[in-house]
Amino acid sequence: MSNRHDRGVISRYRSYLPVSDATPVVSLNEGSTPLIYSAKLSSLVGREAEVYVKYEGLNPTGSFKDRGMTMAISKAVERGAKAVICASTGNTSAAAAAYAARANIACVVLLPAGKIAAGKLLQAFIYGAKVVAIEGNFDEALRLVRELGADGRFEIVNSINPFRIEGQKTASFEIIDELDEAPDLHILPVGNAGNITAYWKGYREYREIGKAGTLPKMLGFQAAGSAPIFWGHVVEKPETIATAIRIGNPASWEGATTAIKESGGGIDVVTDEEILQAQRWLAAEEGIFVEPASAASVAGLMKYVSQSEEATPLLKNLPLAAKIVLTVTGNGLKDPEAPTVHGFKALEAAADIQSVARVLGVN
Ligand SMILES: *Cc1c(COP(=O)(O)O)cnc(C)c1O
């Protein structure tokens, strides 16, 4: 399945990934996403900071999940799997369905009924997955997936599958390749905590082979109503508008706490209101449209910047010209209900020049 047009993360970082000539590469040319300099976020932070946004919404199915899925599906096919299964808040199922379609294997997705953004649900259907909506949340769906996967009929492609983490660590490689060094601080949203685990793994591996001299501090943000790692206990009924991080019992909890502790970073929360405000700010001020969960990293940086320096030693202790990278994890187009949430409304006019001029206030 590999061919000369394949520019995905497995071809790009082959020697750092557990693949061999026997691995059939199932790729959609994921990865190599833009690292966008934000002058406005940089000046918000002040001093001589440089803030960059890693725009993962430009992956083939619109989220970073594609990096892990190219690995998980390639390894599943290598092992002869005929079907994969996952629980999902939406983006994992979109990626699993797409890569399974490309590999000609079956895909089953278990989703919390009524809690999936419409665009993500459409993706699962259009890529041909079998969609099961369960009357329960993501954590319950993942428990069922673990049971269904136990007898080997289905290959589990959630981030408890270690190949997912392997694929996702390539985002750190890309950042170092582009900056020629590791950032000082890396901020990202945290749900099931696979991604913060993967980034930390990638940063450490690249430093070990001398591609970077330092490691970033890892700072994760959870939604206030779904913040088990922040509180230090499972949240039975997680709630947030940011459905991609609506998780009460993260599978990679330990990976996250290790990354935070080893890097000297932190974990904190942002409210739904702060998330929506940051989503709108990033689109209107920088032209980058992300889904609500992704905006948690931007909301988090803004929250830290607005607090007194005493309250945020993490920012204060950064070098003067700190490089800060924010991962924005998924594409804003996945969630077409956003206009209602934000209360957007078009101006209305009759189809004549006077009416249009009048509503624009230019007559
Ligand atoms: C999956 C996902 C997250 C959370 O990532 P974890 O690895 O579960 O912590 C955040 N944002 C988006 C858009 C996602 O799809």
XYZ file of C-alpha atoms and ligand atoms in Angstrom:
378
model
C 0.000 0.000 0.000
C 3.020 2.225 0.393
C 3.917 4.163 -2.739
C 6.104 7.034 -3.859
C 3.339 9.563 -3.193
C 3.183 8.624 0.464
C 4.329 11.567 2.547
C 2.743 10.543 5.836
C 4.327 10.339 9.275
C 5.489 6.730 8.855
C 7.552 7.527 5.751
C 8.828 10.735 7.268
C 9.866 9.257 10.621
C 10.236 5.594 9.765
C 13.440 5.005 11.723
C 11.846 6.296 14.938
C 8.763 4.086 14.682
C 8.180 0.373 15.308
C 7.659 -0.543 11.642
C 9.520 -2.876 9.326
C 9.454 -3.873 5.666
C 6.660 -6.273 6.647
C 4.428 -3.382 7.745
C 1.942 -2.364 5.033
C 1.817 1.426 5.389
C -1.781 2.677 5.470
C -1.483 6.440 5.123
C -3.432 9.479 3.991
C -0.349 11.737 3.995
C -1.147 12.874 7.532
C 1.179 15.080 9.568
C 3.489 17.900 8.401
C 0.878 20.315 9.729
C 1.634 24.035 9.878
C 3.360 25.593 12.884
C 1.896 29.083 12.694
C 3.595 32.027 14.396
C 1.092 34.174 16.282
C 2.203 37.782 16.681
C -0.855 38.555 18.782
C -0.390 35.707 21.240
C 3.318 36.544 21.419
C 2.602 40.134 22.392
C -0.015 38.966 24.904
C 2.644 36.939 26.661
C 5.047 39.868 26.355
C 8.769 39.914 27.183
C 10.293 38.520 23.996
C 8.182 35.401 23.827
C 7.409 33.680 20.544
C 4.131 31.793 20.445
C 3.379 29.225 17.746
C 0.179 27.333 17.018
C 0.509 23.746 15.771
C -2.599 23.454 13.636
C -3.553 19.786 13.756
C -6.969 20.478 12.249
C -5.278 20.282 8.842
C -4.769 16.520 9.068
C -6.728 14.379 6.553
C -9.721 13.777 8.843
C -9.346 17.086 10.620
C -7.599 16.147 13.862
C -4.281 14.894 15.267
C -5.847 11.434 15.671
C -4.657 10.644 12.113
C -1.023 10.506 13.268
C -1.782 7.684 15.658
C -4.254 5.988 13.374
C -1.845 5.516 10.457
C 0.316 3.510 12.890
C -2.519 1.623 14.599
C -4.180 0.555 11.335
C -0.897 -0.302 9.600
C 0.100 -2.544 12.526
C -3.398 -4.071 12.687
C -3.168 -4.998 8.996
C 0.358 -6.345 9.507
C -1.028 -8.676 12.153
C -3.836 -9.773 9.869
C -6.708 -8.031 11.673
C -9.971 -7.979 9.746
C -11.785 -5.498 11.982
C -10.960 -2.655 14.338
C -12.998 -1.134 17.139
C -12.847 2.050 19.180
C -14.758 4.172 21.633
C -14.754 7.804 20.706
C -15.818 11.335 21.501
C -15.823 11.731 17.703
C -12.366 12.299 16.268
C -10.900 8.869 16.967
C -13.881 7.282 15.211
C -13.488 9.603 12.226
C -9.814 8.689 11.882
C -10.341 4.964 12.528
C -13.142 4.802 9.951
C -11.088 6.586 7.291
C -7.900 4.526 7.706
C -9.892 1.286 7.989
C -11.662 2.173 4.738
C -8.297 2.697 3.057
C -7.070 -0.653 4.403
C -10.239 -2.527 3.384
C -10.972 -3.720 6.897
C -14.128 -3.314 8.988
C -14.512 -0.618 11.623
C -16.886 -0.505 14.587
C -17.237 2.665 16.652
C -18.969 3.090 20.012
C -20.097 6.641 20.652
C -21.896 8.346 23.542
C -25.406 8.992 22.136
C -26.163 12.652 21.494
C -22.691 13.878 22.486
C -20.861 13.780 19.157
C -20.409 16.892 17.006
C -22.429 16.467 13.798
C -19.427 16.648 11.454
C -17.621 13.840 13.294
C -20.699 11.610 13.275
C -21.047 12.206 9.539
C -17.402 11.227 9.060
C -17.871 7.875 10.819
C -20.874 7.091 8.587
C -19.448 8.323 5.286
C -16.176 6.380 5.721
C -18.338 3.290 6.203
C -17.981 2.439 9.899
C -20.602 0.529 11.853
C -21.796 3.117 14.341
C -23.187 2.116 17.729
C -24.579 4.951 19.869
C -24.550 3.863 23.491
C -26.610 5.342 26.297
C -23.573 6.245 28.324
C -20.486 8.429 28.246
C -17.057 7.923 26.659
C -15.638 6.152 29.708
C -18.435 3.554 29.555
C -17.935 3.140 25.806
C -14.208 2.502 26.351
C -14.965 -0.111 29.023
C -17.181 -1.960 26.517
C -14.509 -1.717 23.827
C -11.924 -3.253 26.158
C -14.313 -6.195 26.714
C -15.136 -6.585 23.020
C -11.453 -6.449 22.091
C -10.372 -8.949 24.715
C -10.992 -12.109 22.656
C -9.118 -10.883 19.576
C -12.098 -10.553 17.231
C -11.493 -6.829 17.060
C -8.244 -4.881 17.216
C -8.655 -1.956 19.634
C -7.459 1.334 18.112
C -8.048 3.640 21.063
C -4.937 5.260 22.533
C -4.567 2.298 24.915
C -3.118 0.784 21.726
C 0.573 1.733 22.082
C 0.974 2.246 18.321
C -1.348 5.251 18.573
C 1.048 6.949 20.984
C 3.970 6.060 18.680
C 2.324 7.783 15.729
C 1.262 10.806 17.729
C 4.758 11.476 19.064
C 5.756 12.572 15.533
C 4.140 15.959 16.221
C 7.000 16.720 18.647
C 9.531 15.690 16.001
C 7.966 18.108 13.508
C 8.076 20.971 16.012
C 11.762 20.427 16.801
C 12.599 19.941 13.106
C 10.971 23.281 12.377
C 12.246 25.355 15.344
C 15.676 23.649 15.340
C 15.211 23.260 19.097
C 12.539 22.235 21.577
C 10.123 24.935 22.763
C 10.352 26.080 26.393
C 6.680 25.462 27.057
C 4.159 23.237 25.302
C 0.453 23.733 25.992
C -2.273 21.330 24.902
C -5.810 20.225 25.765
C -6.093 17.013 27.778
C -8.929 14.501 27.531
C -7.981 10.842 27.547
C -4.367 12.066 27.965
C -2.876 10.029 25.106
C -1.613 13.116 23.319
C 0.283 14.713 26.218
C 1.832 11.271 26.809
C 2.817 11.037 23.147
C 4.270 14.545 22.883
C 6.411 13.952 25.967
C 7.661 10.664 24.521
C 8.537 12.384 21.239
C 10.359 15.253 22.911
C 12.403 12.901 25.090
C 13.319 10.592 22.204
C 14.460 13.464 20.023
C 16.559 14.881 22.838
C 18.161 11.509 23.518
C 19.472 11.374 19.959
C 20.678 14.972 20.106
C 18.052 16.614 17.885
C 17.295 19.025 20.738
C 19.339 20.138 23.722
C 16.427 20.769 26.057
C 12.926 19.607 26.897
C 9.788 21.747 27.162
C 7.601 22.062 30.224
C 4.294 20.327 29.451
C 1.167 22.249 30.462
C -2.210 20.561 29.982
C -5.668 22.103 30.206
C -8.833 20.184 30.989
C -12.379 21.532 30.806
C -13.553 22.604 34.271
C -16.462 20.104 34.254
C -14.243 17.220 33.079
C -11.019 17.607 35.001
C -10.132 14.308 36.685
C -6.350 14.788 36.501
C -6.586 18.305 37.907
C -8.784 17.140 40.811
C -6.948 13.883 41.290
C -10.050 11.726 41.118
C -12.397 10.172 38.542
C -15.274 12.427 37.438
C -18.388 10.225 37.166
C -20.446 12.584 35.033
C -18.048 14.731 33.013
C -19.656 17.741 31.329
C -18.310 20.318 28.898
C -19.198 21.902 25.590
C -15.751 20.707 24.429
C -16.985 17.176 23.692
C -13.573 15.900 22.517
C -12.254 16.266 26.077
C -15.443 15.222 27.885
C -13.698 12.371 29.686
C -13.890 11.507 33.391
C -11.399 8.655 33.658
C -8.467 9.128 31.238
C -6.833 5.942 29.938
C -3.365 7.567 29.905
C -3.718 9.259 33.302
C -0.323 8.005 34.410
C 1.363 9.078 31.193
C 0.013 12.570 31.737
C 1.139 12.867 35.352
C 4.579 11.549 34.398
C 4.912 14.120 31.594
C 3.816 16.930 33.901
C 6.067 15.887 36.767
C 9.182 15.047 34.737
C 8.958 18.233 32.679
C 8.175 20.538 35.592
C 4.918 21.541 33.882
C 1.375 21.514 35.161
C -2.292 20.679 34.700
C -5.084 23.218 35.046
C -8.652 23.925 34.006
C -10.533 26.366 31.795
C -14.280 26.988 31.845
C -16.575 26.431 28.852
C -16.987 30.182 28.640
C -13.221 30.707 28.438
C -13.000 27.941 25.814
C -15.663 29.500 23.584
C -14.142 32.944 23.943
C -10.710 31.609 22.955
C -12.204 29.700 20.003
C -13.748 32.877 18.681
C -10.660 34.964 19.428
C -8.320 32.622 17.546
C -10.590 32.616 14.491
C -11.304 36.350 14.471
C -7.788 37.516 15.405
C -5.539 34.957 13.714
C -7.752 33.264 11.103
C -7.406 29.851 12.719
C -10.711 28.031 13.225
C -10.507 25.182 15.714
C -13.056 23.071 17.532
C -13.921 23.963 21.149
C -11.672 21.292 22.752
C -8.699 22.632 20.792
C -9.319 26.147 22.034
C -8.637 24.958 25.596
C -4.902 25.436 25.029
C -5.398 29.035 23.872
C -7.859 29.692 26.699
C -5.312 28.293 29.124
C -2.498 30.541 27.901
C -4.798 33.564 28.112
C -5.821 32.620 31.633
C -2.179 32.352 32.737
C -1.227 35.605 31.077
C -4.057 37.477 32.790
C -3.144 36.146 36.222
C -0.564 37.899 38.326
C 2.998 36.662 37.845
C 3.001 35.294 41.369
C 0.077 33.059 40.476
C 1.853 31.561 37.491
C 5.486 30.769 38.256
C 5.369 28.549 35.191
C 5.227 31.569 32.875
C 7.373 33.777 35.070
C 10.218 31.293 35.197
C 10.452 30.948 31.425
C 13.429 32.509 29.676
C 12.936 36.048 28.353
C 12.640 34.974 24.715
C 10.666 31.835 25.480
C 9.322 29.744 22.648
C 5.806 28.533 23.417
C 3.917 26.022 21.266
C 0.172 25.497 21.547
C -1.360 22.432 19.940
C -4.778 23.107 18.496
C -6.021 19.600 18.048
C -8.981 19.637 15.674
C -10.714 21.565 12.893
C -13.534 23.988 13.683
C -15.586 22.758 10.708
C -16.360 19.533 12.526
C -18.883 21.274 14.703
C -21.529 23.046 12.602
C -23.638 23.823 15.676
C -21.102 26.434 16.764
C -23.026 29.370 15.224
C -25.944 28.654 17.575
C -23.639 28.398 20.582
C -21.939 31.676 19.757
C -25.234 33.328 18.828
C -24.049 34.393 15.367
C -26.709 35.850 13.134
C -26.459 37.241 9.624
C -27.620 40.750 8.847
C -30.754 40.539 6.685
C -31.527 42.548 3.613
C -33.724 42.532 0.546
C -31.935 41.800 -2.726
C -31.420 45.435 -3.648
C -28.522 47.813 -3.211
C -30.353 50.246 -0.903
C -31.309 47.480 1.556
C -27.781 46.037 1.629
C -26.268 49.513 2.045
C -28.733 50.263 4.857
C -27.899 47.134 6.943
C -24.182 47.835 6.403
C -24.682 51.433 7.506
C -22.932 52.784 4.388
C -25.787 54.723 2.742
C -8.793 13.486 21.152
C -8.846 14.955 21.204
C -8.371 15.685 22.306
C -7.846 15.031 23.538
O -6.691 14.307 23.334
P -6.288 13.145 24.364
O -5.201 12.435 23.740
O -7.539 12.314 24.537
O -5.944 13.838 25.643
C -8.401 17.059 22.251
N -8.906 17.708 21.184
C -9.383 17.051 20.115
C -9.914 17.825 18.972
C -9.371 15.661 20.093
O -9.862 15.027 19.029
